[in-house]
Coordinates of C-alpha atoms and ligand atoms in Angstrom, one line a residue:
Q1 CA 76.3 -28.1 122.9
K2 CA 73.9 -26.1 120.7
I3 CA 71.5 -25.6 123.6
R4 CA 74.4 -24.8 126.0
A5 CA 75.5 -22.0 123.6
D6 CA 72.1 -20.4 124.2
F7 CA 72.9 -19.8 127.9
P8 CA 75.8 -17.3 128.2
V9 CA 76.1 -17.7 132.0
L10 CA 77.3 -21.3 131.6
D11 CA 80.4 -20.2 129.8
Q12 CA 82.5 -19.2 132.8
T13 CA 84.9 -20.7 135.3
I14 CA 84.2 -20.7 139.1
N15 CA 87.3 -21.1 141.3
G16 CA 89.3 -21.9 138.3
K17 CA 86.9 -24.7 137.1
Q18 CA 84.3 -24.8 134.4
L19 CA 80.9 -24.0 136.0
V20 CA 78.6 -26.9 136.6
Y21 CA 75.1 -25.5 137.4
F22 CA 73.0 -28.1 139.2
D23 CA 70.7 -25.7 141.2
N24 CA 68.0 -25.5 138.6
A25 CA 65.1 -26.3 141.0
A26 CA 66.0 -23.0 142.8
T27 CA 66.1 -21.1 139.5
T28 CA 67.0 -21.9 135.9
Q29 CA 69.5 -20.0 133.8
K30 CA 68.2 -17.8 131.1
P31 CA 68.7 -18.2 127.3
S32 CA 69.9 -15.3 125.2
A33 CA 66.4 -15.0 123.8
V34 CA 65.0 -14.1 127.2
I35 CA 67.9 -11.7 128.0
N36 CA 67.5 -10.1 124.6
A37 CA 63.7 -9.7 125.1
L38 CA 64.4 -7.7 128.3
V39 CA 67.0 -5.5 126.6
H40 CA 64.8 -5.0 123.5
Y41 CA 61.8 -3.9 125.6
Y42 CA 63.8 -1.3 127.6
Q43 CA 65.7 -0.1 124.6
T44 CA 62.8 0.3 122.2
D45 CA 59.3 -0.1 123.7
N46 CA 59.4 1.0 127.4
A47 CA 56.0 2.4 128.3
N48 CA 53.2 1.8 130.8
I49 CA 50.5 -0.5 129.5
H50 CA 46.7 -0.4 129.0
R51 CA 46.6 3.4 129.5
G52 CA 48.5 5.2 126.8
I53 CA 47.4 5.7 123.3
H54 CA 50.9 6.5 122.0
T55 CA 52.9 4.0 119.9
L56 CA 55.2 2.8 122.7
A57 CA 52.3 2.1 125.0
E58 CA 50.6 0.2 122.2
R59 CA 53.6 -1.9 121.5
A60 CA 54.2 -2.6 125.2
T61 CA 50.5 -3.5 125.7
R62 CA 50.5 -5.8 122.6
D63 CA 53.6 -7.7 123.8
F64 CA 52.4 -7.9 127.4
E65 CA 49.1 -9.4 126.2
A66 CA 50.9 -11.7 123.8
T67 CA 52.6 -13.3 126.8
R68 CA 49.1 -13.9 128.3
E69 CA 48.1 -15.8 125.2
A70 CA 51.3 -17.8 125.2
V71 CA 50.7 -18.7 128.9
R72 CA 47.1 -19.7 128.1
A73 CA 48.4 -22.1 125.4
F74 CA 51.2 -23.3 127.7
L75 CA 48.7 -24.3 130.3
G76 CA 45.9 -25.4 128.0
A77 CA 43.5 -22.9 129.6
A78 CA 40.2 -22.0 127.9
S79 CA 40.6 -18.3 128.0
T80 CA 43.2 -15.5 128.7
E81 CA 40.7 -14.2 131.3
E82 CA 41.9 -17.1 133.5
I83 CA 45.6 -16.1 133.3
I84 CA 46.7 -13.7 136.1
F85 CA 50.2 -12.3 136.2
T86 CA 51.8 -12.4 139.7
S87 CA 55.3 -12.0 141.0
G88 CA 55.7 -15.8 141.3
T89 CA 54.3 -19.0 142.8
T90 CA 54.3 -17.6 146.3
Q91 CA 52.2 -14.6 145.4
G92 CA 49.8 -16.8 143.4
I93 CA 49.2 -19.0 146.5
N94 CA 48.8 -16.0 148.7
L95 CA 46.3 -14.5 146.3
V96 CA 44.1 -17.6 146.5
A97 CA 44.4 -17.7 150.3
S98 CA 43.5 -14.0 150.7
T99 CA 40.6 -14.0 148.3
F100 CA 39.1 -17.4 147.7
G101 CA 40.2 -18.4 151.3
R102 CA 38.8 -15.4 153.0
K103 CA 35.5 -15.6 151.2
F104 CA 34.8 -19.3 151.0
I105 CA 36.7 -20.9 153.9
G106 CA 35.3 -20.4 157.4
E107 CA 35.4 -21.6 161.0
G108 CA 35.6 -25.4 161.3
D109 CA 36.2 -25.8 157.5
E110 CA 39.2 -28.0 156.5
I111 CA 42.1 -27.4 154.2
I112 CA 44.3 -30.3 153.1
I113 CA 48.0 -29.8 152.2
S114 CA 50.7 -32.5 152.1
G115 CA 53.9 -33.3 154.0
L116 CA 55.8 -32.5 150.8
E117 CA 55.0 -28.9 150.6
H118 CA 57.3 -25.9 150.3
H119 CA 56.8 -23.3 153.0
S120 CA 55.0 -21.1 150.4
N121 CA 52.2 -23.7 150.3
I122 CA 52.0 -24.2 154.1
V123 CA 52.3 -20.7 155.7
P124 CA 49.5 -18.9 153.8
W125 CA 47.1 -21.7 154.8
Q126 CA 48.2 -21.5 158.4
M127 CA 47.7 -17.8 158.4
L128 CA 44.2 -18.3 157.0
C129 CA 43.4 -21.0 159.5
E130 CA 44.5 -18.7 162.4
E131 CA 42.3 -15.9 161.1
K132 CA 39.2 -18.0 160.4
G133 CA 39.4 -20.8 162.8
S134 CA 39.7 -23.3 160.0
I135 CA 41.6 -26.6 160.3
L136 CA 44.7 -27.6 158.5
K137 CA 45.2 -31.4 157.7
V138 CA 48.3 -32.9 156.2
I139 CA 48.7 -35.9 153.9
P140 CA 51.6 -37.9 155.3
V141 CA 54.7 -38.9 153.3
T142 CA 55.9 -42.5 152.9
D143 CA 59.5 -43.6 153.4
E144 CA 60.0 -43.4 149.6
G145 CA 58.8 -39.8 149.6
E146 CA 55.4 -40.4 148.0
L147 CA 52.1 -39.2 149.3
D148 CA 50.1 -41.7 151.3
M149 CA 47.0 -41.8 149.1
E150 CA 45.1 -44.1 151.5
V151 CA 45.3 -41.5 154.3
Y152 CA 44.4 -38.8 151.7
A153 CA 41.2 -40.6 150.9
S154 CA 40.4 -40.9 154.6
L155 CA 40.9 -37.2 155.2
L156 CA 38.4 -36.2 152.6
S157 CA 34.9 -35.2 153.7
P158 CA 32.4 -32.5 152.9
N159 CA 34.1 -30.3 155.5
V160 CA 37.1 -30.0 153.2
K161 CA 36.9 -26.8 151.2
L162 CA 40.3 -26.8 149.6
V163 CA 43.2 -29.2 148.8
A164 CA 46.5 -27.5 148.1
V165 CA 49.4 -29.7 147.0
N166 CA 52.4 -29.4 144.8
H167 CA 52.6 -31.2 141.5
V168 CA 56.3 -32.0 142.1
S169 CA 58.2 -31.8 145.3
N170 CA 61.1 -29.4 145.2
A171 CA 63.1 -31.2 147.8
L172 CA 62.7 -34.8 146.6
G173 CA 61.5 -34.6 143.0
T174 CA 58.5 -36.7 143.6
I175 CA 55.7 -36.3 141.0
N176 CA 52.4 -36.4 142.8
P177 CA 49.3 -38.1 141.2
I178 CA 47.5 -34.8 140.9
K179 CA 44.7 -36.0 138.6
Q180 CA 43.6 -38.5 141.2
I181 CA 44.0 -35.9 144.0
I182 CA 41.8 -33.5 142.0
D183 CA 39.1 -36.0 141.2
Q184 CA 38.9 -37.3 144.7
A185 CA 38.7 -33.7 146.1
H186 CA 36.0 -32.7 143.6
A187 CA 34.0 -35.8 144.7
V188 CA 33.5 -34.2 148.1
G189 CA 33.0 -30.7 146.7
A190 CA 36.5 -29.3 147.6
K191 CA 38.4 -27.1 145.2
V192 CA 42.1 -27.8 144.4
L193 CA 45.1 -25.6 144.1
I194 CA 48.2 -27.1 142.5
D195 CA 51.6 -25.5 143.2
G196 CA 53.3 -26.0 139.8
A197 CA 56.6 -24.3 140.7
Q198 CA 58.6 -27.5 140.0
S199 CA 56.4 -29.1 137.3
S200 CA 55.9 -26.4 134.8
S201 CA 59.4 -26.7 133.2
H202 CA 59.3 -30.6 133.0
I203 CA 55.7 -31.8 132.5
T204 CA 53.1 -30.7 129.9
I205 CA 50.2 -29.1 131.8
D206 CA 46.7 -29.2 130.6
V207 CA 44.5 -27.4 133.2
Q208 CA 41.3 -28.3 131.4
A209 CA 42.1 -32.0 131.2
L210 CA 43.2 -31.9 134.9
D211 CA 40.1 -30.0 135.8
V212 CA 42.2 -28.1 138.3
D213 CA 40.7 -25.0 140.0
F214 CA 44.0 -23.1 140.5
Y215 CA 47.5 -23.7 139.2
A216 CA 50.5 -21.4 140.1
F217 CA 54.0 -21.3 138.7
S218 CA 57.1 -19.0 138.6
G219 CA 58.7 -17.6 135.4
H220 CA 62.2 -18.0 136.8
K221 CA 62.0 -21.8 137.1
I222 CA 61.1 -22.2 133.4
Y223 CA 64.1 -20.3 131.9
G224 CA 62.2 -17.0 132.3
P225 CA 63.0 -13.9 134.4
T226 CA 62.5 -13.6 138.2
G227 CA 59.7 -11.4 139.5
V228 CA 57.0 -12.8 137.3
G229 CA 54.7 -15.7 137.7
V230 CA 51.2 -16.9 136.8
L231 CA 48.1 -17.9 138.6
Y232 CA 45.6 -19.9 136.5
G233 CA 42.1 -19.9 138.0
K234 CA 38.8 -21.2 136.6
K235 CA 36.8 -18.2 135.4
E236 CA 33.7 -18.9 137.5
L237 CA 35.8 -19.0 140.6
L238 CA 37.9 -15.9 139.8
N239 CA 34.6 -14.1 139.1
A240 CA 33.2 -15.1 142.5
M241 CA 36.4 -14.1 144.4
P242 CA 37.0 -10.6 145.8
P243 CA 40.0 -8.6 144.4
Y244 CA 43.4 -9.2 146.0
M245 CA 45.0 -5.7 146.1
G246 CA 43.2 -2.4 145.4
G247 CA 44.7 0.3 143.1
G248 CA 44.9 1.3 139.5
E249 CA 43.9 -1.1 136.7
M250 CA 41.8 -3.3 138.9
I251 CA 38.8 -0.9 138.9
K252 CA 36.0 -0.1 136.6
E253 CA 34.9 3.1 138.3
V254 CA 35.9 4.8 141.5
S255 CA 33.9 7.3 143.6
F256 CA 34.3 8.0 147.3
E257 CA 31.0 6.2 147.9
K258 CA 31.6 3.0 145.9
T259 CA 34.1 1.3 143.6
T260 CA 33.3 -1.2 141.0
Y261 CA 35.9 -3.7 139.8
N262 CA 37.4 -4.4 136.4
E263 CA 36.7 -7.6 134.5
L264 CA 39.1 -10.6 134.5
P265 CA 42.0 -10.9 134.5
Y266 CA 42.6 -7.2 135.4
K267 CA 40.6 -7.4 138.6
F268 CA 43.6 -9.2 140.1
E269 CA 46.3 -7.1 138.6
A270 CA 46.4 -3.8 140.6
G271 CA 49.1 -1.3 139.8
T272 CA 51.7 -1.2 137.1
P273 CA 52.8 -4.8 136.6
N274 CA 56.2 -6.2 135.9
I275 CA 55.9 -5.4 132.2
A276 CA 59.5 -6.2 131.0
D277 CA 59.6 -9.5 132.7
V278 CA 56.1 -10.5 131.6
I279 CA 57.2 -9.8 128.0
A280 CA 60.4 -11.8 128.4
L281 CA 58.5 -14.7 129.8
K282 CA 57.0 -15.3 126.4
A283 CA 60.6 -15.8 125.0
A284 CA 61.1 -18.5 127.7
I285 CA 57.9 -20.2 126.8
D286 CA 58.7 -20.0 123.0
Y287 CA 62.2 -21.5 123.9
I288 CA 60.6 -24.5 125.7
N289 CA 58.1 -25.0 122.9
V290 CA 60.7 -25.1 120.2
I291 CA 62.7 -27.8 122.0
G292 CA 59.5 -29.6 123.2
K293 CA 58.8 -30.5 126.8
E294 CA 58.9 -34.3 125.9
N295 CA 62.5 -33.8 124.6
I296 CA 63.5 -31.8 127.6
A297 CA 62.0 -34.4 130.0
A298 CA 63.7 -37.3 128.1
H299 CA 67.1 -35.7 128.4
E300 CA 66.6 -34.8 132.1
D301 CA 65.3 -38.3 132.8
A302 CA 68.5 -39.8 131.3
L303 CA 70.6 -37.5 133.5
L304 CA 68.6 -38.4 136.6
A305 CA 68.9 -42.2 135.9
Y306 CA 72.7 -41.9 135.4
A307 CA 73.2 -39.7 138.4
T308 CA 71.1 -41.9 140.6
E309 CA 73.0 -45.0 139.5
R310 CA 76.4 -43.4 140.1
L311 CA 75.5 -41.7 143.4
L312 CA 74.3 -45.0 144.9
K313 CA 77.7 -46.5 144.4
I314 CA 79.2 -43.9 146.8
E315 CA 79.7 -45.5 150.2
G316 CA 77.7 -43.9 153.0
L317 CA 75.5 -41.9 150.5
R318 CA 71.7 -42.2 150.9
I319 CA 69.2 -40.8 148.4
I320 CA 66.2 -39.1 150.1
G321 CA 63.2 -39.5 147.9
T322 CA 63.0 -42.7 145.8
A323 CA 59.5 -42.3 144.4
K324 CA 58.6 -44.3 141.3
E325 CA 57.7 -41.1 139.5
K326 CA 60.3 -38.3 139.8
V327 CA 61.6 -35.3 137.9
S328 CA 65.3 -34.5 137.6
V329 CA 66.0 -33.7 141.2
V330 CA 68.2 -35.9 143.4
S331 CA 68.5 -35.2 147.1
F332 CA 71.0 -37.1 149.2
V333 CA 72.8 -37.2 152.6
I334 CA 76.3 -38.6 153.3
D335 CA 77.0 -40.3 156.7
G336 CA 78.9 -38.0 159.0
I337 CA 79.1 -35.0 156.6
H338 CA 77.0 -31.8 157.0
P339 CA 75.2 -30.8 153.7
Q340 CA 76.6 -27.3 154.0
D341 CA 80.2 -28.6 154.0
I342 CA 79.4 -30.6 150.9
G343 CA 77.9 -27.5 149.2
V344 CA 80.9 -25.3 150.0
L345 CA 83.5 -27.9 148.9
L346 CA 81.6 -28.5 145.7
D347 CA 81.5 -24.8 145.0
N348 CA 85.3 -24.7 145.4
Q349 CA 85.3 -27.1 142.5
G350 CA 83.0 -25.0 140.4
I351 CA 79.9 -27.1 141.1
A352 CA 76.7 -25.3 142.2
V353 CA 74.2 -27.4 144.2
R354 CA 71.7 -26.4 146.9
T355 CA 72.0 -27.6 150.4
G356 CA 69.8 -27.3 153.5
H357 CA 66.1 -27.7 154.1
H358 CA 65.0 -26.3 150.7
C359 CA 62.1 -24.4 152.4
T360 CA 60.6 -27.7 153.5
Q361 CA 61.4 -28.0 157.2
P362 CA 58.5 -30.3 158.0
L363 CA 59.6 -32.7 155.3
M364 CA 63.2 -32.7 156.7
K365 CA 61.8 -33.4 160.1
R366 CA 59.8 -36.3 158.6
F367 CA 63.1 -37.9 157.5
N368 CA 64.9 -36.9 160.7
I369 CA 67.6 -35.0 158.9
V370 CA 68.8 -31.3 159.0
G371 CA 68.8 -31.1 155.3
T372 CA 70.1 -32.6 152.1
T373 CA 72.4 -31.8 149.2
R374 CA 70.2 -31.4 146.1
A375 CA 71.3 -31.6 142.5
S376 CA 68.7 -30.6 140.0
F377 CA 69.1 -30.9 136.3
A378 CA 67.9 -28.8 133.3
V379 CA 67.9 -29.1 129.6
Y380 CA 71.5 -27.7 129.2
N381 CA 73.2 -30.2 131.7
T382 CA 75.3 -33.1 130.5
I383 CA 76.4 -36.6 131.5
E384 CA 80.0 -35.2 131.8
E385 CA 78.8 -32.7 134.4
V386 CA 77.2 -35.5 136.4
D387 CA 80.7 -37.2 136.3
R388 CA 82.1 -34.0 137.6
L389 CA 79.7 -34.1 140.5
I390 CA 80.6 -37.7 141.3
T391 CA 84.3 -36.9 141.2
G392 CA 83.7 -33.8 143.3
L393 CA 81.8 -35.7 145.9
E394 CA 84.5 -38.4 146.1
R395 CA 87.0 -35.6 146.8
V396 CA 84.8 -34.1 149.5
I397 CA 84.5 -37.4 151.2
K398 CA 88.3 -38.0 151.1
M399 CA 88.9 -34.5 152.6
L400 CA 86.3 -34.9 155.4
K401 CA 86.4 -38.5 156.4
Ligands
C6P1 N1 61.6 -23.4 145.5 C1 63.9 -24.2 145.6 O1 65.1 -24.1 145.6 P1 58.8 -18.6 144.3 O2 59.9 -18.3 145.3 O3 57.6 -17.9 144.6 O4 59.3 -18.5 142.9 O5 58.6 -20.2 144.4 C2 58.3 -20.7 145.7 C3 58.1 -22.2 145.6 C4 56.9 -22.8 145.8 N2 56.7 -24.1 145.6 C5 57.6 -24.9 145.3 C6 57.3 -26.4 145.2 C7 58.9 -24.4 145.1 O6 59.9 -25.2 144.8 C8 59.2 -23.0 145.3 C9 60.6 -22.5 145.2 C10 63.0 -23.0 145.3 O7 63.4 -25.3 145.8 C11 63.4 -21.9 146.2 S1 63.1 -22.1 147.9

């Protein structure tokens, strides 16, 4: 209850019922600390950063760079030079495809992704393959929703230049064995990008222990604001890569004959960044650190176990994604009922879930379904709310069957 009181949005009724928010994999709600950081910035410190010498500019720059240090610690990175602010996971992946990809991946080279990927970690690689004549290979998904690691091993060869997979599947909740994926990729000389959109709020990340080359995540999925994300990259790789966008901040010197580029991380941060949201992201990271990711995960795991047990007792309900290692995401289908109808009828009862393909159309095709209903839990959710979901579903089934 103490944690719930930190999230003002939860205290409301929807369609006459107390809100149950189970769409946390799409975006988490924001604690007052994050909302207040945004308001504080605009009310007292608003200025452009890295350029002004006046007091407001100094304060804004100090707080912006304080977030970079907080992110460095959050990811276990060696240096703040390796922390690049983006608009989110999608931009982080596109940045790597457009810079590392364009420079180091050529005709006939191979890129490996997986059947569990979000469209954000499929389409940028397809675009690159189309431009370069490179080849996209896909690790298949088992009936349980896990990656087929035997096939992965067989796909690896010196032709593979990059492996890009998610840490956690947004649609099924599967936690992928990324340390093994990274080590096996490195053994053939390939680099690895991990899409951390769904892992960063649940699992402690140590990019150095993982030895990962690139790791991308979004602020809005870790209780922070929308419009801000992070790309971690190993320093030697970032230094070897060309810039992403051209403009202010990313240059050292410009003449009409030649431009030289700024040092890391600014080389990849052209233009005025999303200052307010970057600053507020630190409040989100501090919030998580105070509670502790292990405590958050333990609470969410208990919710997942309870929800799974109760859902499985509903006749005609099938859980899609039964991997041994999962975060607090449960996706399911009910015989004879379209997921969208479930979503609308749950919303009528004040319960927010996501329905549809979850931006993973190839994965839905793999399971021969149009989509699922997905409930995803966060630190502020409760067992009583899971009970509300179960009662809500029973009502939906009674209405539609
Ligand atoms: N998944 C979901 O409801 P952005 O939009 O850039 O913040 O994140 C994109 C993204 C990339 N990878 C994974 C694994 C993701 O889950 C997401 C976002 C949301 O599942 C919105 S589609």
